[in-house]
Short mmCIF file of C-alpha atoms in Angstrom, two decimals:
data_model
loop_
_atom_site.label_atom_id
_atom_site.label_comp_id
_atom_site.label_asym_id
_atom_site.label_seq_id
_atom_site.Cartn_x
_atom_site.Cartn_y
_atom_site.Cartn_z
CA UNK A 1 13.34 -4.38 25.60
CA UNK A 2 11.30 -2.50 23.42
CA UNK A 3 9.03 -3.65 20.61
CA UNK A 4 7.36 -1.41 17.41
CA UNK A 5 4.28 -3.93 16.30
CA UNK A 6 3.19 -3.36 12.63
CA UNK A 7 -0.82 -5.06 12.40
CA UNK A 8 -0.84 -6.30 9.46
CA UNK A 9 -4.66 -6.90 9.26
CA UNK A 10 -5.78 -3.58 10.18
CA UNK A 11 -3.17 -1.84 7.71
CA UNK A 12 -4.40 -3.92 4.73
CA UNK A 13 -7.93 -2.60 5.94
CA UNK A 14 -7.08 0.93 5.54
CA UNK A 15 -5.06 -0.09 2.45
CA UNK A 16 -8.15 -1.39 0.86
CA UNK A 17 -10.49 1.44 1.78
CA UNK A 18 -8.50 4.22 0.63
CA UNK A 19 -7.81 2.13 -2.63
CA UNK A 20 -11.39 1.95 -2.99
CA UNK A 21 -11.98 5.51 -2.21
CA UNK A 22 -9.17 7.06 -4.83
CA UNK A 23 -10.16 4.04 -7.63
CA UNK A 24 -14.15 5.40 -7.03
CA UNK A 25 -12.73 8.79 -8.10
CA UNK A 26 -10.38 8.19 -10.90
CA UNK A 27 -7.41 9.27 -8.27
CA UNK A 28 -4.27 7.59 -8.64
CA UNK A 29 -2.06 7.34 -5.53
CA UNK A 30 1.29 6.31 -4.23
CA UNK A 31 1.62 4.39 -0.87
CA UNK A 32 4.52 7.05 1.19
CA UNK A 33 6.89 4.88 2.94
CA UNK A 34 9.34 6.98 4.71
CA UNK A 35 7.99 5.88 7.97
CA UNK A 36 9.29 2.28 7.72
CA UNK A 37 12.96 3.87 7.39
CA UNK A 38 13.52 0.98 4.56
CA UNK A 39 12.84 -1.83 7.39
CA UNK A 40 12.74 -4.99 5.11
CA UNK A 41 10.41 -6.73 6.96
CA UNK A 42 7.77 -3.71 7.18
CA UNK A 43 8.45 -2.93 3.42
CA UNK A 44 7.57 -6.45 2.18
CA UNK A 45 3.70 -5.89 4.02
CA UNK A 46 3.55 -2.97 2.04
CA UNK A 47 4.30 -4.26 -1.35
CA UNK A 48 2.33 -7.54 -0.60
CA UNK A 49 -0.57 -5.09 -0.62
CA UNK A 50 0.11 -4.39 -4.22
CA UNK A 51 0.25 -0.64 -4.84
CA UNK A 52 0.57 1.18 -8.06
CA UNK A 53 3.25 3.42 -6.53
CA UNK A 54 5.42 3.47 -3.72
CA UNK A 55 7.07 7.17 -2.69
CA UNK A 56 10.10 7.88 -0.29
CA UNK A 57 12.32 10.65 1.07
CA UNK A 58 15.63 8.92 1.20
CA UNK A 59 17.31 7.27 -1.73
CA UNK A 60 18.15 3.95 0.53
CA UNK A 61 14.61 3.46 0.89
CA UNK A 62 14.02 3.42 -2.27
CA UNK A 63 16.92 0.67 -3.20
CA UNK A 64 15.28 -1.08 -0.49
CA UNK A 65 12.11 -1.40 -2.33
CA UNK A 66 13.92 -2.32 -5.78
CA UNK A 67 15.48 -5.17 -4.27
CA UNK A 68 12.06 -6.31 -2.98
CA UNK A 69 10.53 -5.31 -6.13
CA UNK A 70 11.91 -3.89 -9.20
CA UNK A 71 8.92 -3.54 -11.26
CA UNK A 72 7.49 -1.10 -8.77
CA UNK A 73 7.31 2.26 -9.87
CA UNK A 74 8.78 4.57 -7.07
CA UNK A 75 9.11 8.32 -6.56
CA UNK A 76 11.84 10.21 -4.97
CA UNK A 77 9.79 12.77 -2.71
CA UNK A 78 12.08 16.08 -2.27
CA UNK A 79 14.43 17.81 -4.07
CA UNK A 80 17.34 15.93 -4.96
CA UNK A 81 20.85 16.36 -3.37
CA UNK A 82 22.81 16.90 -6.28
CA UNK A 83 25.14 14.72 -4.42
CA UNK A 84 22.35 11.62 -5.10
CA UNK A 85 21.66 12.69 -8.11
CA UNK A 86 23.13 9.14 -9.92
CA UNK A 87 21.30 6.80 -7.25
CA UNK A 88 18.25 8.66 -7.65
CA UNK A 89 17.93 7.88 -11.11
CA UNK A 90 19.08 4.56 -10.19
CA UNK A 91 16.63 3.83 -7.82
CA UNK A 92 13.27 6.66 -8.15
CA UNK A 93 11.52 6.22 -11.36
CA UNK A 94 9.83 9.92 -10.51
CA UNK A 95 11.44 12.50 -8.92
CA UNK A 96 10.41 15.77 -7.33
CA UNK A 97 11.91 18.32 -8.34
CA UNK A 98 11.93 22.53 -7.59
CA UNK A 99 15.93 23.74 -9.08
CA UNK A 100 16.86 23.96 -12.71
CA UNK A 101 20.46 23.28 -12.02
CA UNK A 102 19.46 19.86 -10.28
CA UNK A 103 17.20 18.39 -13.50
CA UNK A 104 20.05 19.28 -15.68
CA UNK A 105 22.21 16.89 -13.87
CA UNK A 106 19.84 14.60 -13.82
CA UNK A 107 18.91 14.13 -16.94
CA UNK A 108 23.05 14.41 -17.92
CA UNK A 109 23.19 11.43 -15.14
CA UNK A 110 19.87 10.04 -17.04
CA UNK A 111 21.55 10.01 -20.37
CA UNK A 112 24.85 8.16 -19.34
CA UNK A 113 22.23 5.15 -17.35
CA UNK A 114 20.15 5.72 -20.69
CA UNK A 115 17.39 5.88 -18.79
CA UNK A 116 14.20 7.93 -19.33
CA UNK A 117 13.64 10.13 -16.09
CA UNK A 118 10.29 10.91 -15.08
CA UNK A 119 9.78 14.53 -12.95
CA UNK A 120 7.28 16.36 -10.58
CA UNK A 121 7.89 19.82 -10.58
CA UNK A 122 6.86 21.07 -6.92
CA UNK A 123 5.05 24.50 -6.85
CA UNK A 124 4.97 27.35 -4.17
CA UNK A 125 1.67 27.38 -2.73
CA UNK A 126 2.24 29.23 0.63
CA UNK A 127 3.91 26.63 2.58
CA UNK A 128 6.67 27.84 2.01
CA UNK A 129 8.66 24.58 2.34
CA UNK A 130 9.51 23.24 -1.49
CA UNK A 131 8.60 24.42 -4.61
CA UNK A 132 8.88 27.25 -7.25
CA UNK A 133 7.65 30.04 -6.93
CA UNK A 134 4.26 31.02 -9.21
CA UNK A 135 5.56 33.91 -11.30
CA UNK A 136 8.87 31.74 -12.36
CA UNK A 137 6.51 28.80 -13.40
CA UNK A 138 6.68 29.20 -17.17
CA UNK A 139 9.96 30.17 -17.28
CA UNK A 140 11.25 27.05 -15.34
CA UNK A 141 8.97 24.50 -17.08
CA UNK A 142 10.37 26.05 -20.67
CA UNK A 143 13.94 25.05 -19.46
CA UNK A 144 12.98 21.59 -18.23
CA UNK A 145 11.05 20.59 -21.37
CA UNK A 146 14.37 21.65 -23.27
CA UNK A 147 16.30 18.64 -21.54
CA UNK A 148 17.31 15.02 -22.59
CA UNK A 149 15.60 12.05 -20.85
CA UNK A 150 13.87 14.26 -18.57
CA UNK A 151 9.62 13.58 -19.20
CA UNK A 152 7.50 16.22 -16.73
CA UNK A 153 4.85 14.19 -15.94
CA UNK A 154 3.60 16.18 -13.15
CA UNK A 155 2.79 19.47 -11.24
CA UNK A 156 2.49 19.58 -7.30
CA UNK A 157 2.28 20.81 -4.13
CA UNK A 158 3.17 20.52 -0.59
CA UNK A 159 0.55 21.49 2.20
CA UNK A 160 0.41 21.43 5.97
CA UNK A 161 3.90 19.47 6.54
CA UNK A 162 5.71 22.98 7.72
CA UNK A 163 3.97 25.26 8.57
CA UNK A 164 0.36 23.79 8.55
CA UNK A 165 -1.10 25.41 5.95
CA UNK A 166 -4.09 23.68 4.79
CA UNK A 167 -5.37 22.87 1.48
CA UNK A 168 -8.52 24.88 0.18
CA UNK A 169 -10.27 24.37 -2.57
CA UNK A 170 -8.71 27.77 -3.86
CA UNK A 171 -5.34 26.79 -3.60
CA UNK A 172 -5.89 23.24 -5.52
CA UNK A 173 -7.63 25.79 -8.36
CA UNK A 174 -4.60 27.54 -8.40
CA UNK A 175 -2.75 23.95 -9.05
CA UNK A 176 -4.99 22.94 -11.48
CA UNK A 177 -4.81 25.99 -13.49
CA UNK A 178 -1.21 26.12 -13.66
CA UNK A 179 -1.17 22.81 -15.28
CA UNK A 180 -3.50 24.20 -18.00
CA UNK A 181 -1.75 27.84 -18.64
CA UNK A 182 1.51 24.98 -19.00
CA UNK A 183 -0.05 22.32 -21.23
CA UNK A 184 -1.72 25.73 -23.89
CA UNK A 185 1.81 27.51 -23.26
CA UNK A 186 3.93 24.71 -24.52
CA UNK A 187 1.28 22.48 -26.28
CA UNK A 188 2.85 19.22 -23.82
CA UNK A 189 0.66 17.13 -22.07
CA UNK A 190 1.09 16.57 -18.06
CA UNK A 191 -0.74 13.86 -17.22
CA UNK A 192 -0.86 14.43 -13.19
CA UNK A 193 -1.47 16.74 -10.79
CA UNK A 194 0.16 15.53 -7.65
CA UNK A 195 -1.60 17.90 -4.98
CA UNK A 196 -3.32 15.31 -2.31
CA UNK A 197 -2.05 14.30 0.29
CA UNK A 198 -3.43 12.62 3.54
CA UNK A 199 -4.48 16.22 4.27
CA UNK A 200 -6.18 16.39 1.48
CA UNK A 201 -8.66 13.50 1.74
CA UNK A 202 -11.38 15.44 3.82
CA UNK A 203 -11.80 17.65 0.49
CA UNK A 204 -13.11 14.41 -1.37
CA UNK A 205 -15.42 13.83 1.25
CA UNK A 206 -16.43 17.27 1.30
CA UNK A 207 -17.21 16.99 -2.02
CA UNK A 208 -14.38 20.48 -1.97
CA UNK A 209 -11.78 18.61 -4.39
CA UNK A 210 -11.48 20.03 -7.79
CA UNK A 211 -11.66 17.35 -10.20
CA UNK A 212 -7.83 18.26 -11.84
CA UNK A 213 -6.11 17.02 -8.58
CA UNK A 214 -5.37 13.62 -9.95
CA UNK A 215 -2.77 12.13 -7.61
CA UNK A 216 -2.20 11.19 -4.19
CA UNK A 217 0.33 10.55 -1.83
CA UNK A 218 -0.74 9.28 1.10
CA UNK A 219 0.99 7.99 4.33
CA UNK A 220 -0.12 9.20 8.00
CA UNK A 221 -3.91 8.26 7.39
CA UNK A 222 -2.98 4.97 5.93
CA UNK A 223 -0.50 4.19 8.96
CA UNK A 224 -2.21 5.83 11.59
CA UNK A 225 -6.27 6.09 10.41
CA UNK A 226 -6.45 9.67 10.83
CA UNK A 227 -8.32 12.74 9.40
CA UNK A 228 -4.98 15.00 9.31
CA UNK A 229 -7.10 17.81 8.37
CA UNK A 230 -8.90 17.86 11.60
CA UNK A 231 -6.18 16.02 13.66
CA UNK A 232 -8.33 13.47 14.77
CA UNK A 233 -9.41 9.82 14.48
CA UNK A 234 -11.19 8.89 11.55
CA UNK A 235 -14.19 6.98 12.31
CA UNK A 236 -13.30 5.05 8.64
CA UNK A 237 -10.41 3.70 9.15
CA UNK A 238 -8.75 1.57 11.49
CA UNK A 239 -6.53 2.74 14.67
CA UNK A 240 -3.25 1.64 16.08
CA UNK A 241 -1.59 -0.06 12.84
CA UNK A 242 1.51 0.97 15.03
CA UNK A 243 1.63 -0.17 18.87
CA UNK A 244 4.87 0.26 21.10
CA UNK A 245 5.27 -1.96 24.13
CA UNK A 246 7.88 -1.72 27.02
CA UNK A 247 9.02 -3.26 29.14
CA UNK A 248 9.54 -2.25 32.63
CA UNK A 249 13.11 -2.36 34.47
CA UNK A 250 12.81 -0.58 37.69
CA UNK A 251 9.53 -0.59 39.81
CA UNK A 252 10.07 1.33 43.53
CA UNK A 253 7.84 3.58 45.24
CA UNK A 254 9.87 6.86 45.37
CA UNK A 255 9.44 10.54 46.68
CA UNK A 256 7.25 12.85 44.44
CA UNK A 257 9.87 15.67 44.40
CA UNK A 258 13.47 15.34 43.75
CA UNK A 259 16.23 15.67 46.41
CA UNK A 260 19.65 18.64 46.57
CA UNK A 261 20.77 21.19 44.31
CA UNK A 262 19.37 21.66 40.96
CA UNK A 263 21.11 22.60 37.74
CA UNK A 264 19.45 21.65 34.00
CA UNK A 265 19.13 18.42 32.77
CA UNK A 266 20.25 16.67 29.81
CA UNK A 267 17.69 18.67 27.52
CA UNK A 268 19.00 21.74 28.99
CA UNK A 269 15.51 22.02 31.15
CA UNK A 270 15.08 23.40 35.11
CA UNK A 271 13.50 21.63 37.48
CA UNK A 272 10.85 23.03 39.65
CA UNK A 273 9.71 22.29 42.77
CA UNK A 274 5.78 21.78 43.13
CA UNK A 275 5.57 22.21 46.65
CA UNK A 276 2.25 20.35 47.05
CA UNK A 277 4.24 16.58 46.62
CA UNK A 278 6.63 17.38 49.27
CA UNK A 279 6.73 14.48 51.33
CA UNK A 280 4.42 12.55 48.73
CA UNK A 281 5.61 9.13 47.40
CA UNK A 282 4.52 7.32 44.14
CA UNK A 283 5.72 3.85 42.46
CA UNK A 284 8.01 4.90 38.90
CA UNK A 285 8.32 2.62 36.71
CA UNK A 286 11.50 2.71 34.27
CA UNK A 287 11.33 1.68 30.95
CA UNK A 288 13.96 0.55 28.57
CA UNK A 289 13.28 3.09 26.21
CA UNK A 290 14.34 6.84 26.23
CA UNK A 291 15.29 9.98 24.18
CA UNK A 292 17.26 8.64 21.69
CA UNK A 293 14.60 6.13 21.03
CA UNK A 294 11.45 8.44 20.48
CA UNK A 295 9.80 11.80 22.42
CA UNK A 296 7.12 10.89 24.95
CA UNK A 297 4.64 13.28 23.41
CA UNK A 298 4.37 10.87 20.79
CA UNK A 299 3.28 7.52 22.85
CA UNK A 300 -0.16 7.29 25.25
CA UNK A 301 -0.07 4.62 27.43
CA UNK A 302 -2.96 2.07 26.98
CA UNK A 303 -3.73 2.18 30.32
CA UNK A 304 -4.88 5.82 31.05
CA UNK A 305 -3.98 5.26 34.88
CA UNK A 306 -0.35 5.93 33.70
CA UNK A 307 1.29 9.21 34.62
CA UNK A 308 4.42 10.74 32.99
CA UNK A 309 7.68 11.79 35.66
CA UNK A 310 10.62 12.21 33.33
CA UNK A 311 13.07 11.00 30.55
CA UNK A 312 16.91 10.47 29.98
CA UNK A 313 18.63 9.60 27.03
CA UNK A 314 17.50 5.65 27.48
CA UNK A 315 15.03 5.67 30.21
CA UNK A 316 11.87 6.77 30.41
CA UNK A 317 10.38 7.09 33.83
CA UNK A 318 6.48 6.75 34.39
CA UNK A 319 4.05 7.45 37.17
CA UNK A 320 1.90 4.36 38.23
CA UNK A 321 0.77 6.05 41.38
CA UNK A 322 -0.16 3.38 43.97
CA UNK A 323 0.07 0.59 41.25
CA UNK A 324 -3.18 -0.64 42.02
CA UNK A 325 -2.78 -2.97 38.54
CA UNK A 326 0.36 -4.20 40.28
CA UNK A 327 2.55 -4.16 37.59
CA UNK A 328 6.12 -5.66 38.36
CA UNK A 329 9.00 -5.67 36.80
CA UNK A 330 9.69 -7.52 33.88
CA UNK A 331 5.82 -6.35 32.48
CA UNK A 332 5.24 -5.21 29.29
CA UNK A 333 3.30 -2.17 29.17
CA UNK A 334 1.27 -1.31 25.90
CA UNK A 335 1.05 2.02 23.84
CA UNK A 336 -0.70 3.43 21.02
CA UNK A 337 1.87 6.28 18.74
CA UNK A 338 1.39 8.41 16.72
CA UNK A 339 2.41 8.90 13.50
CA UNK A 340 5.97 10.89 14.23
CA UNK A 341 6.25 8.35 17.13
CA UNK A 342 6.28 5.68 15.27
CA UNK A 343 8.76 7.17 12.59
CA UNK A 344 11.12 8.13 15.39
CA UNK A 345 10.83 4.51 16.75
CA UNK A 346 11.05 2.62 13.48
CA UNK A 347 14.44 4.71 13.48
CA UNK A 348 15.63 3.10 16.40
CA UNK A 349 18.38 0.72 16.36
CA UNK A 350 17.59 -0.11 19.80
CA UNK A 351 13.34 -1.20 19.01
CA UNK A 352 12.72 -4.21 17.80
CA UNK A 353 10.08 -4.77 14.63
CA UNK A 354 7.80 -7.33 14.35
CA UNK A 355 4.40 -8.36 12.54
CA UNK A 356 1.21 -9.39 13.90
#
């Protein structure tokens, strides 16, 4: 078996310090959940921490968190299929939004739910992942402000998520000012501009955050207590809200070096020889966990004794060299993820979920 453990104690720690950081500067900011992959259990430790906004990536999600909650206010996080367009109005009180074509059919869908339909409108910024591109701007925003049910409460961005292009203190300016030339172009008000995100929260720090970026949305340093801007632990926050464990179904001491012909394996990969471990023999453990559950690049074993030999498509297969710890099997070994392990393995039929 293998286990995902959410800790609940150190999660409402880094809850509670970024609350207090965003509250201290008049930020508001919604709690990203797409990493829980609408897990009920994982969902209802979210909402018990009481955030203004919760924000998702998949519409299921999102009905998820309405049946938990219906009075939270949730945000659809990428363009919308126009496909999803009538569950996305169901379920996301904010959308996110870059194609003309798309907000007309959702405000048509918003008018037949008569609901009012709150939008984002995402903004090129050099990521080149969504958003509109800066010289269309006015044009687009004139046709959105034109349609039914449809209120634009925001302008945003997307940074570092592609291509890893960070924010700068330029490119928020850039944000910020866009929101101004809109609000004098059209005399409307737009109340946020939505261009943190976990990325961002160095730039606070910093003291580099122009004081128009009004909204957050925030999900790898909350889950994983990281400085994403530097890619490395923050000393702030809390580690290892996520932990994997285990467990171990094969323990044998086995050559170092495969045996017979060799074609590609199942990820289309050659084998070669290190000539060195010919004749060398190590103990592999075997785990019950694999490919289809999560990469290995994404897990670091808790003991740092632990070598890496290979994977299949439900096996991982680890180096414990002479097993001085004397593992057996049956053990449970321990590891801390990362934040795309942990989203791979929370997608995992085969991992179980608990709470600590």
């Amino acid at each position: 078996m293998a286990t995902i453990t959410l800790h609940r104690e150190k999660l409402r720690y880094n809850f509670d310090r970024l609350d207090y950081l965003f509250k201290s500067k008049d930020i508001h900011w919604s709690v990203v959940t797409k990493i829980l992959c609408g897990n009920e259990l994982f969902l209802r430790e979210i909402l018990a921490l009481n955030p203004t906004q919760v924000c998702d990536s998949r519409v299921s999600n999102l009905r998820m968190i309405k049946k938990l909650n219906p009075e939270m206010e949730t945000i659809y996080i990428k363009p919308t299929p126009k496909r999803s367009v009538s569950s996305v109005i169901k379920y996301a009180d904010i959308s996110m939004n870059t194609n003309i074509e798309t907000i007309k059919a959702l405000s048509e869908e918003a008018v037949k739910q008569k609901k009012n339909h709150k939008i984002i409108i995402m903004i090129e910024l050099g990521e080149l992942r969504e958003g509109v591109m800066r010289e269309n701007v006015i044009n687009f925003y004139k046709q959105v402000f034109e349609l039914p049910n449809i209120e634009v409460v925001g302008l945003g961005a997307n940074l570092s998520c592609l291509f890893g292009v960070l924010p700068n203190t330029d490119k928020l300016i850039q944000l910020c000012l866009y929101k101004q030339l809109i609000e004098a172009t059209f005399d409307k008000k737009i109340p946020f501009v939505s261009g943190g995100s976990s990325v961002t929260i160095p730039l606070i720090f910093k003291k580099m955050l122009p004081a128009g970026i009004n909204h957050f949305r925030v999900g790898e340093t909350l889950y994983q207590g990281t400085d994403v801007y530097k890619d490395e632990k923050s000393n702030l926050l809390e580690q290892d809200v996520f932990t994997l464990q285990a467990e171990i179904i094969e323990l044998i001491e086995k050559p170092m070096v495969p045996e017979g012909d060799f074609g590609t394996n199942l990820e289309g990969e050659s084998y070669q020889i290190e000539e060195n471990l010919i004749g060398k023999t190590s103990f592999r453990a075997i785990l019950d966990l694999g490919i289809l559950d999560l990469d290995r690049v994404n897990i670091f074993p808790k003991d740092e004794s632990i070598g890496y030999f290979g994977s299949s498509s439900d096996m991982i297969i680890l180096d414990l060299g002479e097993n001085k710890q004397n593992y057996k099997v049956g053990d449970l070994l321990d590891f801390s993820i990362n934040y795309m392990g942990a989203l791979r393995a929370m997608n995992s039929n085969y991992i179980e979920k608990r709470v600590v």
